[in-house]
Amino acid sequence: MRDILALFKDHPSAFAYSVLVHAVLVALLSFSLDWTLKPVGGPQPEVIQAVALDEQRVQQEVEKLKAAENKKQSEAERKLRELEEQARKAEEQRKAEQQQLADLKKQKEQEAKKQEAEKQRLEKLKAEQAALAKKQEAEKKRLAEQEQKRKAEEAAKKKAEEERKQAEAEAKKKAEEEKRKAEEAKRKAEEEAKRKAAEAAMQKKLAEEQAALAAEQERRNQTVVDQYVLAIKDRVQRNWIQPPGSRAGLSCVVKVRLIPGGGVASVQIVQSSGDVAFDDSVEKAVYRADPLPLPPPEQGLFERFRELTFRFAPQ
């Protein structure tokens, strides 16, 4: 019992799917056994005197029925094991996909943090450079004032030379500043280009992985749809009664409108077999098979069964 509770806690969807499969198989086995004797159409023959049957022959018939029932039970158990294995694999695949998405999200968050840290580092460096330039400018101004006081006592002929030198120094400084700014702008442009290229590559990779996941999900959905279409055909087959005089090899195309839960809303023969009695027997078989088996609602596949068209060809 603890193992069952642990399975329900860790894998609720797989547990529910397994319970549903067991219920469907039990229902199929229950409805597939018909121990009543159905009267043959037409007028009933008069009651005749019962004839004593040979006891050994009756025992042989009973053994045959038991062997057939045991074989059917074994086949049902085999199908149940296959469905349980499919449910287990689907659960493992779902966990792997969730882990992959979590890893991608974590990687993207780490990249964003790294870019933010780099941005703050550049801003800090720029502020430090501005402060250093301001300090250097203040120091230069102080030295210039001292130099001006010292040279005030010199002859006027040196004043022009000093002014020329000062102009040259300012021009050189300005040129160096312009060069530095140009190099800084170039470096930032290169870093921005690299960042955008890395971000574009990441976005492309993420899009490709999401597309691959979507394609894989669609493939799994189609597999589930195909399995339930086969189950619906099998259920209709079990409820079909061959009309008297109907020849072998007939088939027709049926369109069935369903409601949530598998209820049959309407049945229409869209491609006749050419035999009215056969077509009518197929339509009645669909109504007798109500409700038809459908995937669990949490799989979101009901729209694919709202209007279901399939070919009925009795085996």
Short mmCIF file of C-alpha atoms in Angstrom, two decimals:
data_model
loop_
_atom_site.label_atom_id
_atom_site.label_comp_id
_atom_site.label_asym_id
_atom_site.label_seq_id
_atom_site.Cartn_x
_atom_site.Cartn_y
_atom_site.Cartn_z
CA MET A 1 0.00 0.00 0.00
CA ARG A 2 2.90 2.40 0.82
CA ASP A 3 4.36 1.73 -2.63
CA ILE A 4 1.04 2.66 -4.26
CA LEU A 5 0.78 5.88 -2.19
CA ALA A 6 4.39 6.78 -3.08
CA LEU A 7 3.63 6.22 -6.78
CA PHE A 8 0.52 8.43 -6.54
CA LYS A 9 2.54 11.19 -4.75
CA ASP A 10 5.58 11.17 -7.09
CA HIS A 11 3.80 10.44 -10.38
CA PRO A 12 0.12 11.51 -10.12
CA SER A 13 -0.44 11.70 -13.89
CA ALA A 14 1.09 8.25 -14.55
CA PHE A 15 -0.88 6.75 -11.62
CA ALA A 16 -4.17 8.20 -12.93
CA TYR A 17 -3.36 6.96 -16.43
CA SER A 18 -2.66 3.42 -15.10
CA VAL A 19 -5.94 3.36 -13.11
CA LEU A 20 -7.84 4.52 -16.20
CA VAL A 21 -6.23 1.76 -18.33
CA HIS A 22 -7.18 -0.89 -15.72
CA ALA A 23 -10.75 0.40 -15.66
CA VAL A 24 -11.02 0.36 -19.48
CA LEU A 25 -9.65 -3.20 -19.70
CA VAL A 26 -12.01 -4.45 -16.97
CA ALA A 27 -14.92 -2.81 -18.77
CA LEU A 28 -13.86 -4.34 -22.11
CA LEU A 29 -13.57 -7.81 -20.54
CA SER A 30 -16.93 -7.42 -18.82
CA PHE A 31 -18.76 -6.33 -21.96
CA SER A 32 -16.93 -8.84 -24.17
CA LEU A 33 -18.41 -11.81 -22.23
CA ASP A 34 -21.98 -12.58 -23.20
CA TRP A 35 -23.31 -15.71 -21.47
CA THR A 36 -26.95 -15.18 -22.43
CA LEU A 37 -28.60 -16.92 -25.31
CA LYS A 38 -30.04 -14.48 -27.82
CA PRO A 39 -33.15 -15.56 -29.69
CA VAL A 40 -32.81 -15.90 -33.47
CA GLY A 41 -34.97 -13.52 -35.49
CA GLY A 42 -38.21 -14.77 -36.96
CA PRO A 43 -40.93 -16.95 -35.49
CA GLN A 44 -39.89 -19.12 -32.53
CA PRO A 45 -39.97 -22.86 -33.09
CA GLU A 46 -42.24 -24.92 -30.92
CA VAL A 47 -40.79 -26.43 -27.80
CA ILE A 48 -39.59 -29.91 -28.51
CA GLN A 49 -38.66 -32.64 -26.16
CA ALA A 50 -35.18 -32.14 -24.69
CA VAL A 51 -32.62 -34.71 -25.66
CA ALA A 52 -30.15 -35.88 -23.06
CA LEU A 53 -26.61 -34.74 -23.86
CA ASP A 54 -23.58 -36.82 -23.38
CA GLU A 55 -21.90 -35.71 -20.14
CA GLN A 56 -18.39 -36.06 -21.54
CA ARG A 57 -19.22 -33.85 -24.54
CA VAL A 58 -20.63 -31.14 -22.27
CA GLN A 59 -17.45 -31.27 -20.17
CA GLN A 60 -15.31 -30.86 -23.31
CA GLU A 61 -17.28 -27.79 -24.39
CA VAL A 62 -16.89 -26.26 -20.93
CA GLU A 63 -13.12 -26.85 -21.07
CA LYS A 64 -12.93 -25.14 -24.47
CA LEU A 65 -14.80 -22.10 -23.14
CA LYS A 66 -12.48 -21.92 -20.13
CA ALA A 67 -9.38 -22.14 -22.36
CA ALA A 68 -10.69 -19.37 -24.62
CA GLU A 69 -11.46 -17.17 -21.61
CA ASN A 70 -7.98 -17.78 -20.13
CA LYS A 71 -6.37 -16.84 -23.44
CA LYS A 72 -8.44 -13.63 -23.61
CA GLN A 73 -7.50 -12.79 -20.01
CA SER A 74 -3.77 -13.32 -20.78
CA GLU A 75 -4.00 -11.04 -23.83
CA ALA A 76 -5.71 -8.34 -21.77
CA GLU A 77 -3.00 -8.54 -19.09
CA ARG A 78 -0.29 -8.27 -21.78
CA LYS A 79 -1.94 -5.14 -23.23
CA LEU A 80 -2.23 -3.70 -19.73
CA ARG A 81 1.52 -4.18 -19.13
CA GLU A 82 2.32 -2.50 -22.45
CA LEU A 83 0.12 0.52 -21.60
CA GLU A 84 1.68 0.80 -18.13
CA GLU A 85 5.18 0.74 -19.68
CA GLN A 86 4.16 3.48 -22.13
CA ALA A 87 2.83 5.58 -19.24
CA ARG A 88 6.11 5.13 -17.34
CA LYS A 89 8.20 6.17 -20.35
CA ALA A 90 5.97 9.19 -20.98
CA GLU A 91 6.46 10.31 -17.36
CA GLU A 92 10.24 9.95 -17.63
CA GLN A 93 10.26 11.95 -20.88
CA ARG A 94 8.16 14.71 -19.26
CA LYS A 95 10.59 15.01 -16.33
CA ALA A 96 13.58 15.14 -18.69
CA GLU A 97 11.95 17.95 -20.69
CA GLN A 98 11.14 19.92 -17.52
CA GLN A 99 14.77 19.59 -16.37
CA GLN A 100 16.02 20.72 -19.78
CA LEU A 101 13.78 23.82 -19.70
CA ALA A 102 14.93 24.61 -16.15
CA ASP A 103 18.58 24.37 -17.23
CA LEU A 104 17.96 26.72 -20.16
CA LYS A 105 16.22 29.22 -17.91
CA LYS A 106 19.07 29.09 -15.38
CA GLN A 107 21.65 29.57 -18.14
CA LYS A 108 19.77 32.60 -19.46
CA GLU A 109 19.55 34.14 -15.97
CA GLN A 110 23.30 33.64 -15.44
CA GLU A 111 24.03 35.32 -18.76
CA ALA A 112 21.82 38.29 -17.81
CA LYS A 113 23.62 38.64 -14.46
CA LYS A 114 26.97 38.51 -16.20
CA GLN A 115 25.96 41.25 -18.64
CA GLU A 116 24.64 43.43 -15.80
CA ALA A 117 27.90 43.01 -13.85
CA GLU A 118 29.92 43.96 -16.94
CA LYS A 119 27.74 47.02 -17.45
CA GLN A 120 28.28 48.15 -13.85
CA ARG A 121 32.04 47.58 -14.17
CA LEU A 122 32.21 49.77 -17.28
CA GLU A 123 30.17 52.51 -15.61
CA LYS A 124 32.46 52.40 -12.56
CA LEU A 125 35.56 52.56 -14.77
CA LYS A 126 34.14 55.51 -16.65
CA ALA A 127 33.42 57.34 -13.39
CA GLU A 128 36.94 56.66 -12.12
CA GLN A 129 38.44 57.95 -15.36
CA ALA A 130 36.32 61.11 -15.15
CA ALA A 131 37.38 61.68 -11.53
CA LEU A 132 41.04 61.15 -12.45
CA ALA A 133 40.80 63.56 -15.36
CA LYS A 134 39.20 66.15 -13.11
CA LYS A 135 41.93 65.70 -10.51
CA GLN A 136 44.65 65.97 -13.13
CA GLU A 137 43.05 69.11 -14.48
CA ALA A 138 42.96 70.66 -11.02
CA GLU A 139 46.59 69.75 -10.40
CA LYS A 140 47.60 71.15 -13.74
CA LYS A 141 45.77 74.37 -13.04
CA ARG A 142 47.55 74.73 -9.71
CA LEU A 143 50.97 74.20 -11.32
CA ALA A 144 50.10 76.65 -14.08
CA GLU A 145 49.23 79.32 -11.57
CA GLN A 146 52.53 78.79 -9.77
CA GLU A 147 54.35 78.87 -13.07
CA GLN A 148 52.54 82.06 -14.01
CA LYS A 149 53.59 83.75 -10.79
CA ARG A 150 57.16 82.68 -11.28
CA LYS A 151 57.31 83.82 -14.88
CA ALA A 152 55.61 87.13 -14.13
CA GLU A 153 59.01 88.41 -13.15
CA GLU A 154 60.61 87.33 -16.40
CA ALA A 155 61.02 89.47 -19.41
CA ALA A 156 58.08 90.09 -21.77
CA LYS A 157 59.90 88.32 -24.58
CA LYS A 158 59.38 84.98 -22.79
CA LYS A 159 55.63 85.54 -22.32
CA ALA A 160 54.83 84.91 -25.98
CA GLU A 161 56.89 81.72 -25.93
CA GLU A 162 55.07 80.44 -22.89
CA GLU A 163 51.72 81.22 -24.42
CA ARG A 164 52.73 79.34 -27.58
CA LYS A 165 53.85 76.34 -25.60
CA GLN A 166 50.64 76.39 -23.61
CA ALA A 167 48.57 76.47 -26.82
CA GLU A 168 50.54 73.53 -28.22
CA ALA A 169 50.09 71.58 -25.00
CA GLU A 170 46.34 72.18 -25.02
CA ALA A 171 46.10 71.18 -28.65
CA LYS A 172 48.05 68.02 -27.98
CA LYS A 173 45.94 67.22 -24.97
CA LYS A 174 42.79 67.80 -26.96
CA ALA A 175 44.08 65.57 -29.74
CA GLU A 176 44.95 62.85 -27.25
CA GLU A 177 41.54 63.20 -25.61
CA GLU A 178 39.81 62.91 -28.97
CA LYS A 179 41.91 59.87 -29.78
CA ARG A 180 41.08 58.28 -26.43
CA LYS A 181 37.38 58.95 -26.93
CA ALA A 182 37.50 57.42 -30.40
CA GLU A 183 39.26 54.29 -29.11
CA GLU A 184 36.78 54.03 -26.23
CA ALA A 185 33.83 54.34 -28.61
CA LYS A 186 35.34 51.68 -30.89
CA ARG A 187 35.88 49.33 -27.97
CA LYS A 188 32.32 49.78 -26.74
CA ALA A 189 30.96 49.21 -30.24
CA GLU A 190 32.94 45.98 -30.55
CA GLU A 191 31.74 44.77 -27.13
CA GLU A 192 28.13 45.63 -27.99
CA ALA A 193 28.42 43.76 -31.31
CA LYS A 194 29.81 40.70 -29.52
CA ARG A 195 27.06 40.85 -26.91
CA LYS A 196 24.34 41.11 -29.54
CA ALA A 197 25.84 38.23 -31.53
CA ALA A 198 25.98 36.04 -28.42
CA GLU A 199 22.41 36.96 -27.51
CA ALA A 200 21.20 36.23 -31.06
CA ALA A 201 22.93 32.83 -31.01
CA MET A 202 21.33 32.04 -27.67
CA GLN A 203 17.88 33.07 -28.91
CA LYS A 204 18.31 30.96 -32.05
CA LYS A 205 19.38 27.93 -30.03
CA LEU A 206 16.45 28.36 -27.64
CA ALA A 207 14.00 28.68 -30.55
CA GLU A 208 15.38 25.54 -32.20
CA GLU A 209 15.11 23.59 -28.95
CA GLN A 210 11.56 24.81 -28.35
CA ALA A 211 10.59 23.85 -31.92
CA ALA A 212 12.09 20.40 -31.40
CA LEU A 213 10.17 20.00 -28.14
CA ALA A 214 6.94 21.10 -29.84
CA ALA A 215 7.48 18.62 -32.69
CA GLU A 216 8.16 15.81 -30.22
CA GLN A 217 5.02 16.70 -28.25
CA GLU A 218 2.95 16.66 -31.45
CA ARG A 219 4.35 13.24 -32.34
CA ARG A 220 3.44 11.87 -28.93
CA ASN A 221 -0.05 13.42 -29.17
CA GLN A 222 -0.59 11.79 -32.57
CA THR A 223 0.52 8.43 -31.16
CA VAL A 224 -2.06 8.75 -28.38
CA VAL A 225 -4.76 9.76 -30.90
CA ASP A 226 -3.97 6.75 -33.11
CA GLN A 227 -4.17 4.41 -30.12
CA TYR A 228 -7.57 5.72 -29.07
CA VAL A 229 -8.91 5.61 -32.63
CA LEU A 230 -7.98 1.91 -32.72
CA ALA A 231 -9.68 1.46 -29.33
CA ILE A 232 -12.85 3.17 -30.67
CA LYS A 233 -12.88 0.95 -33.77
CA ASP A 234 -12.44 -2.11 -31.56
CA ARG A 235 -15.30 -1.03 -29.30
CA VAL A 236 -17.62 -0.48 -32.27
CA GLN A 237 -16.55 -3.89 -33.67
CA ARG A 238 -17.52 -5.53 -30.38
CA ASN A 239 -20.97 -3.95 -30.48
CA TRP A 240 -21.62 -4.67 -34.17
CA ILE A 241 -24.17 -7.33 -35.12
CA GLN A 242 -23.87 -8.57 -38.69
CA PRO A 243 -27.24 -8.29 -40.45
CA PRO A 244 -28.61 -11.50 -41.97
CA GLY A 245 -27.63 -11.96 -45.60
CA SER A 246 -24.86 -9.35 -45.46
CA ARG A 247 -21.95 -10.40 -47.65
CA ALA A 248 -18.36 -10.44 -46.44
CA GLY A 249 -15.84 -7.72 -47.30
CA LEU A 250 -18.17 -4.73 -46.86
CA SER A 251 -16.94 -1.48 -45.33
CA CYS A 252 -18.13 2.09 -44.89
CA VAL A 253 -16.80 5.46 -43.66
CA VAL A 254 -18.44 6.77 -40.48
CA LYS A 255 -18.38 10.31 -39.05
CA VAL A 256 -19.13 10.46 -35.32
CA ARG A 257 -19.70 13.67 -33.34
CA LEU A 258 -18.66 13.25 -29.68
CA ILE A 259 -19.13 15.24 -26.52
CA PRO A 260 -16.69 15.38 -23.58
CA GLY A 261 -16.69 12.06 -21.79
CA GLY A 262 -17.04 10.02 -24.99
CA GLY A 263 -20.80 10.38 -25.43
CA VAL A 264 -22.07 9.95 -29.02
CA ALA A 265 -23.95 13.04 -30.21
CA SER A 266 -24.60 11.88 -33.79
CA VAL A 267 -23.55 9.26 -36.33
CA GLN A 268 -23.42 9.75 -40.11
CA ILE A 269 -22.41 7.35 -42.88
CA VAL A 270 -20.32 9.59 -45.16
CA GLN A 271 -19.31 6.80 -47.55
CA SER A 272 -21.81 3.97 -47.94
CA SER A 273 -20.89 0.33 -48.37
CA GLY A 274 -23.66 -0.07 -50.93
CA ASP A 275 -25.64 -2.22 -48.51
CA VAL A 276 -28.30 -0.27 -46.58
CA ALA A 277 -28.70 -2.98 -43.94
CA PHE A 278 -24.93 -3.07 -43.35
CA ASP A 279 -24.71 0.74 -43.04
CA ASP A 280 -27.62 0.76 -40.58
CA SER A 281 -26.00 -2.00 -38.48
CA VAL A 282 -22.77 0.03 -38.25
CA GLU A 283 -24.65 3.16 -37.16
CA LYS A 284 -26.45 1.19 -34.44
CA ALA A 285 -23.17 -0.39 -33.31
CA VAL A 286 -21.69 3.09 -32.72
CA TYR A 287 -24.66 4.10 -30.57
CA ARG A 288 -24.44 0.83 -28.63
CA ALA A 289 -20.73 1.45 -28.00
CA ASP A 290 -21.54 4.79 -26.27
CA PRO A 291 -19.56 6.09 -24.42
CA LEU A 292 -16.49 5.70 -26.63
CA PRO A 293 -12.99 5.63 -25.06
CA LEU A 294 -11.20 9.02 -25.09
CA PRO A 295 -7.83 10.23 -23.78
CA PRO A 296 -7.83 11.77 -20.27
CA PRO A 297 -9.03 15.43 -20.28
CA GLU A 298 -5.67 16.67 -18.90
CA GLN A 299 -3.99 15.67 -22.19
CA GLY A 300 -6.07 18.32 -24.02
CA LEU A 301 -6.78 16.13 -27.08
CA PHE A 302 -10.59 16.18 -27.11
CA GLU A 303 -10.82 18.61 -30.06
CA ARG A 304 -9.24 15.91 -32.24
CA PHE A 305 -12.15 13.60 -31.36
CA ARG A 306 -15.05 16.09 -31.48
CA GLU A 307 -15.70 15.02 -35.10
CA LEU A 308 -14.10 11.63 -35.70
CA THR A 309 -14.15 10.00 -39.15
CA PHE A 310 -12.96 6.43 -39.65
CA ARG A 311 -13.53 3.43 -41.93
CA PHE A 312 -15.41 0.50 -40.42
CA ALA A 313 -14.38 -2.81 -41.99
CA PRO A 314 -15.40 -5.77 -39.78
CA GLN A 315 -12.76 -8.43 -39.40
#
